[in-house]
mmCIF file of C-alpha atoms in Angstrom:
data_model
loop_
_atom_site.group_PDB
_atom_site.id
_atom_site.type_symbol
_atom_site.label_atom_id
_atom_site.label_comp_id
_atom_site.label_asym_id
_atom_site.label_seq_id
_atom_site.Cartn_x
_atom_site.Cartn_y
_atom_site.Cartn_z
ATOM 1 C CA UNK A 10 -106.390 9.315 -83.905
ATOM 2 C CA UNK A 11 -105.736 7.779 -87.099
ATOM 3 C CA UNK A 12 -102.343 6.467 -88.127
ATOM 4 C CA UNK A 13 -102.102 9.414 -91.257
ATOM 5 C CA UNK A 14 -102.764 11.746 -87.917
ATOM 6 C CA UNK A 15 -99.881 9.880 -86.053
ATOM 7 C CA UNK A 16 -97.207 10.076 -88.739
ATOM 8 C CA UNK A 17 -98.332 13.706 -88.877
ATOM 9 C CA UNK A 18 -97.415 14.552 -85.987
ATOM 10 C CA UNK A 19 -94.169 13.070 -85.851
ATOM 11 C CA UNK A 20 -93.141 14.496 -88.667
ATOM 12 C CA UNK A 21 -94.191 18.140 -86.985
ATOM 13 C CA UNK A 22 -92.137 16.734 -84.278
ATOM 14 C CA UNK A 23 -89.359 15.684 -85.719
ATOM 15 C CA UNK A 24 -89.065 19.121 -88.063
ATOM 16 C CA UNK A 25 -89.531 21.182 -84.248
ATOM 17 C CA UNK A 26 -86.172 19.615 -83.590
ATOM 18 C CA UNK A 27 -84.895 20.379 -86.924
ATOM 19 C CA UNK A 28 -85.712 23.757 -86.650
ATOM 20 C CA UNK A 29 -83.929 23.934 -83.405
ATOM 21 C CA UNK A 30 -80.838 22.481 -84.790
ATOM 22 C CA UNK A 31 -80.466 24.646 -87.499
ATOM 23 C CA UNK A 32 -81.109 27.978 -85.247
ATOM 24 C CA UNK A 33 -78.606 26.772 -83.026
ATOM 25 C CA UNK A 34 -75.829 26.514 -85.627
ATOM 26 C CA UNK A 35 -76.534 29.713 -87.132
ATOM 27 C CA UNK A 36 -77.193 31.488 -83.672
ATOM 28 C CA UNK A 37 -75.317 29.548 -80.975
ATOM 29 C CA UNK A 38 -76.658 31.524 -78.191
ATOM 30 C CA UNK A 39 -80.167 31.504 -78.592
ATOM 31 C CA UNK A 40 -81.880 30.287 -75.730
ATOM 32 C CA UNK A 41 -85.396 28.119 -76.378
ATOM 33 C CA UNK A 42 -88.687 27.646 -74.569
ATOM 34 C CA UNK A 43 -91.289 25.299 -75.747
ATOM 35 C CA UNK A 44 -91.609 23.970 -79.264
ATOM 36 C CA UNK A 45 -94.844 21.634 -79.648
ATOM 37 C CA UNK A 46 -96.707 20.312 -82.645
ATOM 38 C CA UNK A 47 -99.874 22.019 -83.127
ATOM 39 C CA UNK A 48 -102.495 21.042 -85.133
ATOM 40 C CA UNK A 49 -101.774 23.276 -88.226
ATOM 41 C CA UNK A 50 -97.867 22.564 -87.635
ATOM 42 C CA UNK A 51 -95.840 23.025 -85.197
ATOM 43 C CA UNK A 52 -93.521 26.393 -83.475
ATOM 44 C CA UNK A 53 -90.961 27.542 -81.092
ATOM 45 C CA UNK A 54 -90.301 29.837 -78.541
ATOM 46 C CA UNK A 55 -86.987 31.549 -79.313
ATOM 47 C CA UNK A 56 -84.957 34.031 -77.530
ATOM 48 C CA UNK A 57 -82.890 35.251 -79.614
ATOM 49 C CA UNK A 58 -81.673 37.898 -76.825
ATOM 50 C CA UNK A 59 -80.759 41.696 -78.799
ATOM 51 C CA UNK A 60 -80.410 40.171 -82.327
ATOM 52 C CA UNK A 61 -83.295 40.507 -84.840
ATOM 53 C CA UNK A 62 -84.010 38.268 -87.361
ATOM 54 C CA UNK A 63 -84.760 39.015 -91.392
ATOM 55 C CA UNK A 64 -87.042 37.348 -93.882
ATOM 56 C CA UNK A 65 -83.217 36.892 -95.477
ATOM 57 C CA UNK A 66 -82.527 35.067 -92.395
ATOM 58 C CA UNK A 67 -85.730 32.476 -92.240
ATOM 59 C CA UNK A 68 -84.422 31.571 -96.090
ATOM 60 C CA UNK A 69 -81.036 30.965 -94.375
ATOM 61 C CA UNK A 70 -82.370 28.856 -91.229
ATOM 62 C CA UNK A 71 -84.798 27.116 -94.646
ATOM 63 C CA UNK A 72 -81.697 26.045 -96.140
ATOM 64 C CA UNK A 73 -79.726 25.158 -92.385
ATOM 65 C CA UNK A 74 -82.440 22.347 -92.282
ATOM 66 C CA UNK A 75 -82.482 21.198 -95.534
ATOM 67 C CA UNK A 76 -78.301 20.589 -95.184
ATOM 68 C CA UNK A 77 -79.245 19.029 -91.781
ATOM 69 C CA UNK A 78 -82.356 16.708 -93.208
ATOM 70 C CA UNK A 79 -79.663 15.749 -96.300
ATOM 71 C CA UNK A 80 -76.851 15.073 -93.599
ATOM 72 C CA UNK A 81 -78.906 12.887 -91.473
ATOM 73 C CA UNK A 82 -81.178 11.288 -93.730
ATOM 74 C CA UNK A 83 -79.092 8.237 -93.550
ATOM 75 C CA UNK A 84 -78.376 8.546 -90.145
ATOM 76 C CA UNK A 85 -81.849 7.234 -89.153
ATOM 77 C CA UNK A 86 -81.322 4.017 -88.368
ATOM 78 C CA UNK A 87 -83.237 1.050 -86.687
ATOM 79 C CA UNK A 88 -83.903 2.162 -83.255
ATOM 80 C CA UNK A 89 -85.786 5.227 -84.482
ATOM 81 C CA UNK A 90 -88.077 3.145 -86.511
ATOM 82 C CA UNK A 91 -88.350 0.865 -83.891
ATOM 83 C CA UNK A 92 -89.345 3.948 -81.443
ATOM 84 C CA UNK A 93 -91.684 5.670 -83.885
ATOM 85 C CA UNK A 94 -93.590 2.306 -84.228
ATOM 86 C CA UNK A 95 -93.490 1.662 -80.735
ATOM 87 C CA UNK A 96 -94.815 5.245 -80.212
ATOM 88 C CA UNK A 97 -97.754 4.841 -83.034
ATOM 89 C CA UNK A 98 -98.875 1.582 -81.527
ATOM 90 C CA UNK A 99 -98.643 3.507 -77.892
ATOM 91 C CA UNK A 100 -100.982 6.295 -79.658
ATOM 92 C CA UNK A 101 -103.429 4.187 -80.996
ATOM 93 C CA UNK A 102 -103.649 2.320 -77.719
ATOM 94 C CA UNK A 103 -104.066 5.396 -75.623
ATOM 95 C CA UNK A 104 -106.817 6.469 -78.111
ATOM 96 C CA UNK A 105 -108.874 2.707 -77.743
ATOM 97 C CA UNK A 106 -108.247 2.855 -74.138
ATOM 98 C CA UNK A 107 -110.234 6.744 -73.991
ATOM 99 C CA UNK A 108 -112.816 5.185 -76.254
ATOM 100 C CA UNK A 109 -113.315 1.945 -74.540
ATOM 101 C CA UNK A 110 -114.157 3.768 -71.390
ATOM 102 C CA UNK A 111 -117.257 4.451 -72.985
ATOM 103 C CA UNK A 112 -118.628 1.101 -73.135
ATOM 104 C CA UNK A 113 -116.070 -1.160 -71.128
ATOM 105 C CA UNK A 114 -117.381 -2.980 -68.232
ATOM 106 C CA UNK A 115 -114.678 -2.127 -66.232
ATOM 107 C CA UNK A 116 -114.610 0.226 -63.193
ATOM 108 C CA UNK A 117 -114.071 4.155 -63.735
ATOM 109 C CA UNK A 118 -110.484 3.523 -61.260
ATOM 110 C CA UNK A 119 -109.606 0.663 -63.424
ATOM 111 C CA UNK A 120 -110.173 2.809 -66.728
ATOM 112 C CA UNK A 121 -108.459 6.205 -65.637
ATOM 113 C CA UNK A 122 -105.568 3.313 -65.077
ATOM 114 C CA UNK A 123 -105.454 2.268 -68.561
ATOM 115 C CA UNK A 124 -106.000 5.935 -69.697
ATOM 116 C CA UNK A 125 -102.631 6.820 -67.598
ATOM 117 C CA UNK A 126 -100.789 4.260 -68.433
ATOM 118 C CA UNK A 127 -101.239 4.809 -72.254
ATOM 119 C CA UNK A 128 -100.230 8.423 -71.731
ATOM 120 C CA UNK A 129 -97.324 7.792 -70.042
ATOM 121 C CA UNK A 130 -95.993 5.105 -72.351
ATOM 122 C CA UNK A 131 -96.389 7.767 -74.900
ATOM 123 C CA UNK A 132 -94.327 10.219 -72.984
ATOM 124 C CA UNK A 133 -91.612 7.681 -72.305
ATOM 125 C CA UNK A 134 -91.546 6.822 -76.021
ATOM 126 C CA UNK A 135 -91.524 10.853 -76.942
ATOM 127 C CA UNK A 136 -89.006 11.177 -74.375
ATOM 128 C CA UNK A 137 -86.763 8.281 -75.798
ATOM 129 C CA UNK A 138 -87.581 9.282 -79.515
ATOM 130 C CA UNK A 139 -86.832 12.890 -78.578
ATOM 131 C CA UNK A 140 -83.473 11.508 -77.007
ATOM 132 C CA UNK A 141 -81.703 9.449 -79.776
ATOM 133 C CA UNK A 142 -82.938 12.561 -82.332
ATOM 134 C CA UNK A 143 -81.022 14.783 -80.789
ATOM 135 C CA UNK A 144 -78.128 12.422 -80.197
ATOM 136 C CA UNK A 145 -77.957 12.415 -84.253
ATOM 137 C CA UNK A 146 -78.791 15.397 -84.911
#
């Protein structure tokens, strides 16, 4: 996965939780499933219980995150860069480590150890990313 690729799907990531923000102030008692980046972008599972939503109201949720992305655009501060560098190294790792077992030397038990441990230093870093987002947001 190349570092374009990466930054990609942060963003997708990052506007998931946006999204989710912005639904929640408009519609408090919506109640959400899963919301993962996809390769073409990135959705939500949203209950929004009786209530139906308009094409007026996706304009209104549009402009919800725009306020929110203005609001907090300055909010971002250290740690999150920190995090999403963290998590792009811990990406690009977990990608050598699944091509290296290819032609490394090693044993298959000591590969599918690297291979786990790069995956779940990238869930601790989406998990700790995902945490101080929603702290500021």
């Amino acid at each position: 996965m190349s570092n374009k690729e990466i930054d990609l799907e942060i963003l997708r990531h990052s506007l998931s939780h946006i999204l989710a923000a912005a639904i929640l102030e408009l519609w408090p008692k919506v109640k959400f499933a899963i919301g993962p980046s996809i390769e073409n972008g990135f959705y939500y599972d949203i209950d929004f219980g009786e209530e139906k939503i308009s094409d007026g109201d996706l304009v209104n949720i549009e402009k919800k995150m725009n306020h929110i992305i203005k609001q907090n655009i300055n909010g971002l501060d250290k740690d999150l860069s920190d995090l999403e560098s963290q998590y792009k190294q811990a990406r690009l790792d977990l990608a050598e480590a699944r091509a290296n077992s290819y032609t490394s030397n090693l044993s298959n038990e000591e590969i599918n150890k690297n291979i786990d441990s790069a995956y779940e230093k990238v869930d601790n870093l989406e998990k700790q990313i995902d945490e101080l987002k929603s702290s500021k947001i």
